[in-house]
PDB file of C-alpha atoms in Angstrom:
ATOM      1  CA  UNK A1438      -3.849  -0.769   1.757  1.00 44.00           C
ATOM      2  CA  UNK A1439      -4.458  -0.605  -1.932  1.00 48.00           C
ATOM      3  CA  UNK A1440      -7.928  -1.230  -3.293  1.00 48.00           C
ATOM      4  CA  UNK A1441      -9.613  -3.676  -5.565  1.00 40.00           C
ATOM      5  CA  UNK A1442     -11.803  -4.402  -8.446  1.00 34.00           C
ATOM      6  CA  UNK A1443     -11.742  -7.194 -10.968  1.00 28.00           C
ATOM      7  CA  UNK A1444     -11.430  -5.757 -14.425  1.00 25.00           C
ATOM      8  CA  UNK A1445     -13.977  -8.223 -15.743  1.00 26.00           C
ATOM      9  CA  UNK A1446     -16.428  -7.943 -12.860  1.00 27.00           C
ATOM     10  CA  UNK A1447     -15.799  -4.754 -10.875  1.00 29.00           C
ATOM     11  CA  UNK A1448     -16.784  -5.006  -7.252  1.00 33.00           C
ATOM     12  CA  UNK A1449     -17.630  -1.309  -7.152  1.00 35.00           C
ATOM     13  CA  UNK A1450     -21.243  -1.948  -8.010  1.00 36.00           C
ATOM     14  CA  UNK A1451     -22.463   1.237  -6.343  1.00 41.00           C
ATOM     15  CA  UNK A1452     -20.016   3.483  -8.181  1.00 45.00           C
ATOM     16  CA  UNK A1453     -21.639   3.230 -11.609  1.00 44.00           C
ATOM     17  CA  UNK A1454     -22.810   6.799 -11.052  1.00 48.00           C
ATOM     18  CA  UNK A1455     -19.573   8.781 -10.938  1.00 49.00           C
ATOM     19  CA  UNK A1456     -21.313  11.502  -8.913  1.00 58.00           C
ATOM     20  CA  UNK A1457     -20.988   9.156  -5.916  1.00 75.00           C
ATOM     21  CA  UNK A1458     -17.424  10.460  -5.612  1.00 82.00           C
ATOM     22  CA  UNK A1459     -15.808  13.786  -6.358  1.00 88.00           C
ATOM     23  CA  UNK A1460     -12.208  13.296  -7.547  1.00 89.00           C
ATOM     24  CA  UNK A1461      -9.981  16.332  -7.145  1.00 92.00           C
ATOM     25  CA  UNK A1462      -7.211  17.296  -9.562  1.00 92.00           C
ATOM     26  CA  UNK A1463      -3.851  16.585  -7.959  1.00 95.00           C
ATOM     27  CA  UNK A1464      -1.827  19.685  -8.855  1.00 95.00           C
ATOM     28  CA  UNK A1465      -0.522  20.827  -5.463  1.00 96.00           C
ATOM     29  CA  UNK A1466       1.243  18.946  -2.630  1.00 97.00           C
ATOM     30  CA  UNK A1467      -1.118  17.059  -0.335  1.00 97.00           C
ATOM     31  CA  UNK A1468      -0.620  17.192   3.411  1.00 96.00           C
ATOM     32  CA  UNK A1469      -0.016  13.815   5.048  1.00 96.00           C
ATOM     33  CA  UNK A1470       0.295  13.026   8.750  1.00 95.00           C
ATOM     34  CA  UNK A1471       4.073  13.488   8.923  1.00 96.00           C
ATOM     35  CA  UNK A1472       4.902  15.000   5.554  1.00 97.00           C
ATOM     36  CA  UNK A1473       3.614  15.968   2.123  1.00 98.00           C
ATOM     37  CA  UNK A1474       3.019  14.133  -1.161  1.00 98.00           C
ATOM     38  CA  UNK A1475       3.763  16.111  -4.311  1.00 98.00           C
ATOM     39  CA  UNK A1476       2.439  15.462  -7.841  1.00 96.00           C
ATOM     40  CA  UNK A1477       4.705  13.391 -10.060  1.00 92.00           C
ATOM     41  CA  UNK A1478       2.983  14.322 -13.327  1.00 82.00           C
ATOM     42  CA  UNK A1479      -0.215  15.664 -14.795  1.00 83.00           C
ATOM     43  CA  UNK A1480      -3.635  14.044 -14.842  1.00 85.00           C
ATOM     44  CA  UNK A1481      -3.678  12.532 -11.349  1.00 91.00           C
ATOM     45  CA  UNK A1482      -6.708  12.811  -9.071  1.00 90.00           C
ATOM     46  CA  UNK A1483      -7.285  12.188  -5.385  1.00 93.00           C
ATOM     47  CA  UNK A1484     -10.253  11.701  -3.063  1.00 92.00           C
ATOM     48  CA  UNK A1485     -10.968  13.915  -0.086  1.00 94.00           C
ATOM     49  CA  UNK A1486     -11.439  12.206   3.308  1.00 94.00           C
ATOM     50  CA  UNK A1487     -15.233  11.954   3.102  1.00 94.00           C
ATOM     51  CA  UNK A1488     -15.137  10.412  -0.367  1.00 91.00           C
ATOM     52  CA  UNK A1489     -12.316   8.061   0.638  1.00 88.00           C
ATOM     53  CA  UNK A1490     -14.357   6.894   3.594  1.00 89.00           C
ATOM     54  CA  UNK A1491     -17.541   6.528   1.552  1.00 87.00           C
ATOM     55  CA  UNK A1492     -15.673   4.412  -0.981  1.00 80.00           C
ATOM     56  CA  UNK A1493     -14.230   1.894   1.496  1.00 75.00           C
ATOM     57  CA  UNK A1494     -17.480   1.739   3.494  1.00 77.00           C
ATOM     58  CA  UNK A1495     -19.806   1.339   0.493  1.00 75.00           C
ATOM     59  CA  UNK A1496     -17.631  -0.791  -1.729  1.00 65.00           C
ATOM     60  CA  UNK A1497     -15.596  -2.859   0.734  1.00 62.00           C
ATOM     61  CA  UNK A1498     -17.703  -2.996   3.883  1.00 65.00           C
ATOM     62  CA  UNK A1499     -15.264  -1.240   6.202  1.00 69.00           C
ATOM     63  CA  UNK A1500     -16.396   0.338   9.442  1.00 76.00           C
ATOM     64  CA  UNK A1501     -16.225   4.127   9.376  1.00 86.00           C
ATOM     65  CA  UNK A1502     -13.891   4.029  12.340  1.00 82.00           C
ATOM     66  CA  UNK A1503     -11.240   2.427  10.122  1.00 79.00           C
ATOM     67  CA  UNK A1504     -11.279   5.174   7.497  1.00 85.00           C
ATOM     68  CA  UNK A1505      -8.547   6.902   9.464  1.00 86.00           C
ATOM     69  CA  UNK A1506      -5.996   4.281   8.416  1.00 86.00           C
ATOM     70  CA  UNK A1507      -5.798   5.976   4.996  1.00 90.00           C
ATOM     71  CA  UNK A1508      -3.832   9.199   4.717  1.00 94.00           C
ATOM     72  CA  UNK A1509      -4.162   9.861   0.978  1.00 94.00           C
ATOM     73  CA  UNK A1510      -5.629   7.934  -1.978  1.00 90.00           C
ATOM     74  CA  UNK A1511      -4.395   8.989  -5.420  1.00 91.00           C
ATOM     75  CA  UNK A1512      -5.362   7.653  -8.863  1.00 88.00           C
ATOM     76  CA  UNK A1513      -3.139   7.941 -11.927  1.00 88.00           C
ATOM     77  CA  UNK A1514      -0.216   9.195  -9.831  1.00 92.00           C
ATOM     78  CA  UNK A1515       2.021   8.556 -12.847  1.00 92.00           C
ATOM     79  CA  UNK A1516       1.084   6.976 -16.197  1.00 90.00           C
ATOM     80  CA  UNK A1517       2.432   3.691 -14.804  1.00 91.00           C
ATOM     81  CA  UNK A1518       0.543   3.775 -11.496  1.00 89.00           C
ATOM     82  CA  UNK A1519      -3.146   2.962 -11.276  1.00 83.00           C
ATOM     83  CA  UNK A1520      -3.581   3.838  -7.618  1.00 85.00           C
ATOM     84  CA  UNK A1521      -1.350   4.823  -4.727  1.00 90.00           C
ATOM     85  CA  UNK A1522      -2.426   4.669  -1.108  1.00 90.00           C
ATOM     86  CA  UNK A1523      -0.463   6.510   1.562  1.00 94.00           C
ATOM     87  CA  UNK A1524      -1.378   4.972   4.888  1.00 91.00           C
ATOM     88  CA  UNK A1525      -1.252   6.572   8.297  1.00 92.00           C
ATOM     89  CA  UNK A1526       2.286   6.305   9.694  1.00 95.00           C
ATOM     90  CA  UNK A1527       3.321   3.858  12.381  1.00 94.00           C
ATOM     91  CA  UNK A1528       4.704   5.599  15.459  1.00 95.00           C
ATOM     92  CA  UNK A1529       6.214   2.737  17.460  1.00 93.00           C
ATOM     93  CA  UNK A1530       9.595   4.465  17.349  1.00 97.00           C
ATOM     94  CA  UNK A1531      12.755   4.618  15.282  1.00 98.00           C
ATOM     95  CA  UNK A1532      13.237   1.309  13.449  1.00 97.00           C
ATOM     96  CA  UNK A1533      16.746  -0.119  13.488  1.00 96.00           C
ATOM     97  CA  UNK A1534      17.784  -1.726  10.207  1.00 96.00           C
ATOM     98  CA  UNK A1535      20.510  -3.823  11.835  1.00 95.00           C
ATOM     99  CA  UNK A1536      18.563  -7.093  11.567  1.00 94.00           C
ATOM    100  CA  UNK A1537      18.470  -6.676   7.782  1.00 96.00           C
ATOM    101  CA  UNK A1538      22.231  -7.219   7.734  1.00 94.00           C
ATOM    102  CA  UNK A1539      22.104 -10.389   9.820  1.00 92.00           C
ATOM    103  CA  UNK A1540      23.318 -13.688   8.399  1.00 94.00           C
ATOM    104  CA  UNK A1541      19.895 -15.328   8.828  1.00 91.00           C
ATOM    105  CA  UNK A1542      17.914 -12.648   6.962  1.00 94.00           C
ATOM    106  CA  UNK A1543      17.046 -14.960   4.066  1.00 94.00           C
ATOM    107  CA  UNK A1544      15.740 -17.633   6.425  1.00 93.00           C
ATOM    108  CA  UNK A1545      13.658 -15.069   8.304  1.00 92.00           C
ATOM    109  CA  UNK A1546      12.172 -13.713   5.077  1.00 94.00           C
ATOM    110  CA  UNK A1547      11.356 -17.283   4.009  1.00 93.00           C
ATOM    111  CA  UNK A1548       9.514 -17.789   7.298  1.00 90.00           C
ATOM    112  CA  UNK A1549       7.554 -14.571   6.773  1.00 91.00           C
ATOM    113  CA  UNK A1550       6.780 -15.664   3.211  1.00 92.00           C
ATOM    114  CA  UNK A1551       5.438 -19.007   4.459  1.00 89.00           C
ATOM    115  CA  UNK A1552       3.128 -17.182   6.869  1.00 86.00           C
ATOM    116  CA  UNK A1553       1.959 -14.938   4.056  1.00 87.00           C
ATOM    117  CA  UNK A1554       1.168 -17.947   1.861  1.00 88.00           C
ATOM    118  CA  UNK A1555      -0.910 -19.450   4.658  1.00 84.00           C
ATOM    119  CA  UNK A1556      -2.775 -16.165   5.063  1.00 80.00           C
ATOM    120  CA  UNK A1557      -3.506 -16.014   1.338  1.00 82.00           C
ATOM    121  CA  UNK A1558      -4.726 -19.614   1.420  1.00 83.00           C
ATOM    122  CA  UNK A1559      -7.013 -18.879   4.375  1.00 78.00           C
ATOM    123  CA  UNK A1560      -8.346 -15.760   2.668  1.00 73.00           C
ATOM    124  CA  UNK A1561      -8.996 -17.760  -0.507  1.00 79.00           C
ATOM    125  CA  UNK A1562     -10.971 -20.361   1.441  1.00 80.00           C
ATOM    126  CA  UNK A1563     -13.010 -17.735   3.305  1.00 71.00           C
ATOM    127  CA  UNK A1564     -13.856 -15.773   0.186  1.00 68.00           C
ATOM    128  CA  UNK A1565     -14.484 -18.723  -2.129  1.00 77.00           C
ATOM    129  CA  UNK A1566     -12.099 -17.091  -4.620  1.00 76.00           C
ATOM    130  CA  UNK A1567      -9.013 -18.749  -6.055  1.00 85.00           C
ATOM    131  CA  UNK A1568      -6.243 -16.482  -4.720  1.00 82.00           C
ATOM    132  CA  UNK A1569      -2.601 -17.557  -4.792  1.00 88.00           C
ATOM    133  CA  UNK A1570       0.769 -16.038  -4.047  1.00 90.00           C
ATOM    134  CA  UNK A1571       2.897 -16.618  -7.130  1.00 93.00           C
ATOM    135  CA  UNK A1572       6.163 -15.265  -5.794  1.00 95.00           C
ATOM    136  CA  UNK A1573       8.166 -12.068  -5.823  1.00 97.00           C
ATOM    137  CA  UNK A1574       8.589  -9.829  -8.827  1.00 97.00           C
ATOM    138  CA  UNK A1575      10.977  -7.793  -6.695  1.00 98.00           C
ATOM    139  CA  UNK A1576      12.340  -9.573  -3.627  1.00 98.00           C
ATOM    140  CA  UNK A1577      12.108  -7.542  -0.385  1.00 98.00           C
ATOM    141  CA  UNK A1578      14.999  -5.112  -0.154  1.00 97.00           C
ATOM    142  CA  UNK A1579      16.138  -1.970   1.612  1.00 98.00           C
ATOM    143  CA  UNK A1580      17.545   1.140  -0.034  1.00 97.00           C
ATOM    144  CA  UNK A1581      19.551   2.692   2.805  1.00 95.00           C
ATOM    145  CA  UNK A1582      20.297   5.824   0.790  1.00 95.00           C
ATOM    146  CA  UNK A1583      16.543   6.520   0.572  1.00 96.00           C
ATOM    147  CA  UNK A1584      15.696   4.814   3.908  1.00 97.00           C
ATOM    148  CA  UNK A1585      12.958   2.685   2.340  1.00 98.00           C
ATOM    149  CA  UNK A1586      11.939  -0.974   2.444  1.00 98.00           C
ATOM    150  CA  UNK A1587      10.062  -2.259  -0.601  1.00 98.00           C
ATOM    151  CA  UNK A1588       8.975  -5.283  -2.579  1.00 97.00           C
ATOM    152  CA  UNK A1589       6.598  -6.321  -5.358  1.00 95.00           C
ATOM    153  CA  UNK A1590       4.652  -9.549  -5.105  1.00 91.00           C
ATOM    154  CA  UNK A1591       2.584 -11.455  -7.630  1.00 90.00           C
ATOM    155  CA  UNK A1592      -0.941 -12.526  -6.727  1.00 84.00           C
ATOM    156  CA  UNK A1593      -3.032 -14.775  -8.927  1.00 83.00           C
ATOM    157  CA  UNK A1594      -6.720 -13.909  -8.613  1.00 77.00           C
ATOM    158  CA  UNK A1595      -8.790 -16.539 -10.404  1.00 79.00           C
ATOM    159  CA  UNK A1596      -6.164 -16.790 -13.133  1.00 82.00           C
ATOM    160  CA  UNK A1597      -5.558 -13.051 -13.378  1.00 79.00           C
ATOM    161  CA  UNK A1598      -2.035 -11.905 -12.584  1.00 82.00           C
ATOM    162  CA  UNK A1599      -1.833  -8.860 -10.325  1.00 81.00           C
ATOM    163  CA  UNK A1600       1.252  -7.007  -9.160  1.00 86.00           C
ATOM    164  CA  UNK A1601       1.216  -5.241  -5.808  1.00 86.00           C
ATOM    165  CA  UNK A1602       4.045  -2.963  -4.745  1.00 92.00           C
ATOM    166  CA  UNK A1603       4.622  -1.985  -1.128  1.00 94.00           C
ATOM    167  CA  UNK A1604       6.972   0.701   0.137  1.00 97.00           C
ATOM    168  CA  UNK A1605       7.713   1.755   3.701  1.00 97.00           C
ATOM    169  CA  UNK A1606       9.506   5.053   4.219  1.00 98.00           C
ATOM    170  CA  UNK A1607      11.380   5.039   7.522  1.00 98.00           C
ATOM    171  CA  UNK A1608      11.399   8.198   9.593  1.00 98.00           C
ATOM    172  CA  UNK A1609      12.378   9.346  13.055  1.00 98.00           C
ATOM    173  CA  UNK A1610       9.172   8.099  14.688  1.00 97.00           C
ATOM    174  CA  UNK A1611       8.591   4.860  12.768  1.00 97.00           C
ATOM    175  CA  UNK A1612       7.611   4.540   9.133  1.00 97.00           C
ATOM    176  CA  UNK A1613       5.071   5.556   6.514  1.00 97.00           C
ATOM    177  CA  UNK A1614       3.562   2.687   4.462  1.00 94.00           C
ATOM    178  CA  UNK A1615       2.563   3.084   0.813  1.00 94.00           C
ATOM    179  CA  UNK A1616       0.703   0.604  -1.368  1.00 90.00           C
ATOM    180  CA  UNK A1617       0.975   0.896  -5.145  1.00 90.00           C
ATOM    181  CA  UNK A1618      -0.893  -0.938  -7.907  1.00 84.00           C
ATOM    182  CA  UNK A1619       0.588  -0.518 -11.396  1.00 87.00           C
ATOM    183  CA  UNK A1620      -1.598  -0.112 -14.468  1.00 84.00           C
ATOM    184  CA  UNK A1621       0.209  -2.892 -16.304  1.00 85.00           C
ATOM    185  CA  UNK A1622       0.039  -6.316 -14.700  1.00 81.00           C
ATOM    186  CA  UNK A1623       3.037  -7.362 -16.784  1.00 89.00           C
ATOM    187  CA  UNK A1624       5.496  -4.795 -15.471  1.00 93.00           C
ATOM    188  CA  UNK A1625       9.124  -5.852 -15.158  1.00 96.00           C
ATOM    189  CA  UNK A1626      11.315  -5.617 -12.095  1.00 96.00           C
ATOM    190  CA  UNK A1627      13.030  -2.612 -13.707  1.00 97.00           C
ATOM    191  CA  UNK A1628       9.626  -0.934 -14.077  1.00 96.00           C
ATOM    192  CA  UNK A1629       8.954  -1.561 -10.394  1.00 97.00           C
ATOM    193  CA  UNK A1630      12.229   0.083  -9.410  1.00 97.00           C
ATOM    194  CA  UNK A1631      11.227   3.230 -11.341  1.00 96.00           C
ATOM    195  CA  UNK A1632       7.732   3.240  -9.800  1.00 96.00           C
ATOM    196  CA  UNK A1633       9.179   2.874  -6.302  1.00 97.00           C
ATOM    197  CA  UNK A1634      11.701   5.645  -6.908  1.00 97.00           C
ATOM    198  CA  UNK A1635       9.029   8.040  -8.211  1.00 96.00           C
ATOM    199  CA  UNK A1636       6.656   7.306  -5.321  1.00 97.00           C
ATOM    200  CA  UNK A1637       9.289   7.607  -2.597  1.00 97.00           C
ATOM    201  CA  UNK A1638      10.679  10.822  -4.117  1.00 97.00           C
ATOM    202  CA  UNK A1639       7.211  12.413  -4.031  1.00 97.00           C
ATOM    203  CA  UNK A1640       7.001  12.040  -0.251  1.00 98.00           C
ATOM    204  CA  UNK A1641       8.755  14.683   1.847  1.00 97.00           C
ATOM    205  CA  UNK A1642       8.886  14.304   5.660  1.00 97.00           C
ATOM    206  CA  UNK A1643       8.252  17.275   7.883  1.00 97.00           C
ATOM    207  CA  UNK A1644      11.328  19.167   9.010  1.00 97.00           C
ATOM    208  CA  UNK A1645      13.096  17.279  11.759  1.00 97.00           C
ATOM    209  CA  UNK A1646      11.201  14.010  11.252  1.00 97.00           C
ATOM    210  CA  UNK A1647      13.397  12.308   8.619  1.00 98.00           C
ATOM    211  CA  UNK A1648      15.154   9.039   9.418  1.00 98.00           C
ATOM    212  CA  UNK A1649      18.553  10.720   9.619  1.00 97.00           C
ATOM    213  CA  UNK A1650      17.188  13.199  12.185  1.00 98.00           C
ATOM    214  CA  UNK A1651      17.306  10.475  14.843  1.00 97.00           C
ATOM    215  CA  UNK A1652      18.761  11.737  18.103  1.00 97.00           C
ATOM    216  CA  UNK A1653      19.930   9.973  21.239  1.00 96.00           C
ATOM    217  CA  UNK A1654      16.981   9.596  23.569  1.00 96.00           C
ATOM    218  CA  UNK A1655      14.386   9.111  20.801  1.00 97.00           C
ATOM    219  CA  UNK A1656      11.940   6.250  21.200  1.00 97.00           C
ATOM    220  CA  UNK A1657      13.175   3.060  19.494  1.00 97.00           C
ATOM    221  CA  UNK A1658      10.785   0.433  18.115  1.00 95.00           C
ATOM    222  CA  UNK A1659      10.800  -3.014  19.698  1.00 90.00           C
ATOM    223  CA  UNK A1660      11.164  -4.620  16.269  1.00 91.00           C
ATOM    224  CA  UNK A1661      13.468  -4.144  13.302  1.00 94.00           C
ATOM    225  CA  UNK A1662      13.130  -4.052   9.536  1.00 96.00           C
ATOM    226  CA  UNK A1663      12.040  -7.707   9.383  1.00 94.00           C
ATOM    227  CA  UNK A1664       9.122  -6.900  11.673  1.00 92.00           C
ATOM    228  CA  UNK A1665       8.149  -4.063   9.350  1.00 94.00           C
ATOM    229  CA  UNK A1666       8.232  -6.449   6.376  1.00 94.00           C
ATOM    230  CA  UNK A1667       5.909  -8.854   8.204  1.00 91.00           C
ATOM    231  CA  UNK A1668       3.462  -6.047   8.941  1.00 88.00           C
ATOM    232  CA  UNK A1669       3.546  -4.908   5.312  1.00 89.00           C
ATOM    233  CA  UNK A1670       2.448  -8.423   4.392  1.00 87.00           C
ATOM    234  CA  UNK A1671      -0.151  -8.555   7.169  1.00 81.00           C
ATOM    235  CA  UNK A1672       1.396 -11.428   9.113  1.00 81.00           C
ATOM    236  CA  UNK A1673       2.641 -11.837  12.672  1.00 74.00           C
ATOM    237  CA  UNK A1674       6.403 -12.065  13.079  1.00 73.00           C
ATOM    238  CA  UNK A1675       8.165 -13.688  16.012  1.00 63.00           C
ATOM    239  CA  UNK A1676       8.199 -12.630  19.614  1.00 44.00           C
ATOM    240  CA  UNK A1677       9.795  -9.269  18.873  1.00 41.00           C
ATOM    241  CA  UNK A1678       6.614  -7.818  17.397  1.00 41.00           C
ATOM    242  CA  UNK A1679       5.005  -5.199  19.586  1.00 41.00           C
ATOM    243  CA  UNK A1680       1.349  -5.314  20.590  1.00 40.00           C
ATOM    244  CA  UNK A1681       0.675  -2.492  18.166  1.00 41.00           C
ATOM    245  CA  UNK A1682       2.362  -4.347  15.329  1.00 39.00           C
ATOM    246  CA  UNK A1683       0.370  -7.525  15.967  1.00 40.00           C
ATOM    247  CA  UNK A1684      -2.878  -5.574  16.324  1.00 40.00           C
ATOM    248  CA  UNK A1685      -2.308  -3.919  12.961  1.00 41.00           C
ATOM    249  CA  UNK A1686      -1.624  -7.261  11.309  1.00 42.00           C
ATOM    250  CA  UNK A1687      -4.822  -8.714  12.769  1.00 42.00           C
ATOM    251  CA  UNK A1688      -6.864  -5.763  11.505  1.00 41.00           C
ATOM    252  CA  UNK A1689      -5.402  -6.211   8.038  1.00 42.00           C
ATOM    253  CA  UNK A1690      -6.322  -9.883   8.012  1.00 41.00           C
ATOM    254  CA  UNK A1691      -9.758  -9.313   9.510  1.00 42.00           C
ATOM    255  CA  UNK A1692     -10.677  -6.805   6.815  1.00 40.00           C
ATOM    256  CA  UNK A1693      -9.652  -9.225   4.082  1.00 41.00           C
ATOM    257  CA  UNK A1694      -6.644  -7.353   2.751  1.00 43.00           C
ATOM    258  CA  UNK A1695      -6.213  -9.702  -0.172  1.00 37.00           C
ATOM    259  CA  UNK A1696      -9.677  -8.900  -1.413  1.00 38.00           C
ATOM    260  CA  UNK A1697      -8.562  -5.279  -1.615  1.00 42.00           C
ATOM    261  CA  UNK A1698      -5.401  -5.728  -3.634  1.00 40.00           C
ATOM    262  CA  UNK A1699      -6.599  -5.721  -7.229  1.00 37.00           C
ATOM    263  CA  UNK A1700      -6.431  -2.415  -9.116  1.00 40.00           C
ATOM    264  CA  UNK A1701      -9.219   0.125  -9.326  1.00 47.00           C
ATOM    265  CA  UNK A1702      -8.615   0.649 -13.032  1.00 47.00           C
ATOM    266  CA  UNK A1703     -12.370   0.636 -13.664  1.00 44.00           C
ATOM    267  CA  UNK A1704     -13.001   3.418 -11.148  1.00 52.00           C
ATOM    268  CA  UNK A1705     -10.060   5.489 -12.375  1.00 52.00           C
ATOM    269  CA  UNK A1706     -11.332   5.256 -15.938  1.00 52.00           C
ATOM    270  CA  UNK A1707     -14.743   6.346 -14.709  1.00 50.00           C
ATOM    271  CA  UNK A1708     -13.126   9.402 -13.178  1.00 56.00           C
ATOM    272  CA  UNK A1709     -11.314  10.042 -16.456  1.00 53.00           C
ATOM    273  CA  UNK A1710     -14.533   9.897 -18.486  1.00 45.00           C
ATOM    274  CA  UNK A1711     -16.212  12.272 -16.074  1.00 47.00           C
ATOM    275  CA  UNK A1712     -13.361  14.787 -16.342  1.00 50.00           C
ATOM    276  CA  UNK A1713     -13.612  14.770 -20.138  1.00 50.00           C
ATOM    277  CA  UNK A1714     -17.387  15.209 -19.985  1.00 49.00           C
ATOM    278  CA  UNK A1715     -17.035  18.130 -17.561  1.00 53.00           C
ATOM    279  CA  UNK A1716     -14.432  19.702 -19.833  1.00 52.00           C
TER     280      UNK A1716
END
């Protein structure tokens, strides 16, 4: 999941001393669970596992046991991206995309959207913050040439518009989720397409694990692309969702995912100031 701070009142109260974290220059490919993530430009930084864990524990109240859900956390991945989170891959099996071509896809997505709205409303009530789902900047879609599912939604946080981009890269064993927060809250749908393309292109699966490497006899997930979309949004979807899928959705909701969706611009700028001072 992507992380949060209000630009006016950053929640990272403990991070005022930049020595709390030790950002690393992102100049070489980073190893992920089932692939690598390569730099897309200069100036990006990332946090090592200990710093990543310290950040989510200190600033967001996570349990240390949940730090393992993050594979890589990168700031300033491109000039347009504030932060990019590569999550640990899901390994429920090869995901069929056949349900995405069904005649009732729009109705199913509407049902998932309704569940998401209810989740946002519940989160708003629990947190005492005015959080609303203001629709899609980019409606959920699949790029079968790249084997990715992605969307961009608009959240209103106390009157502040925030864009959150989610990408899932399908592979032979399941999929790899990415969460992306752009620097500019007023990006266009065309901007989102470029951000998605750059992020997906930076990820390279290990040899033999790509989506097209599927072979007869491989494990097949008990849900399709619509189930993946529901999980990306942190909601339960139908009876086809596996126990693992539902468990993940419940963890997302329990940890207050929507409180963690605003950009860490403040922290990234802190890193930038520190780099200049060290130089």
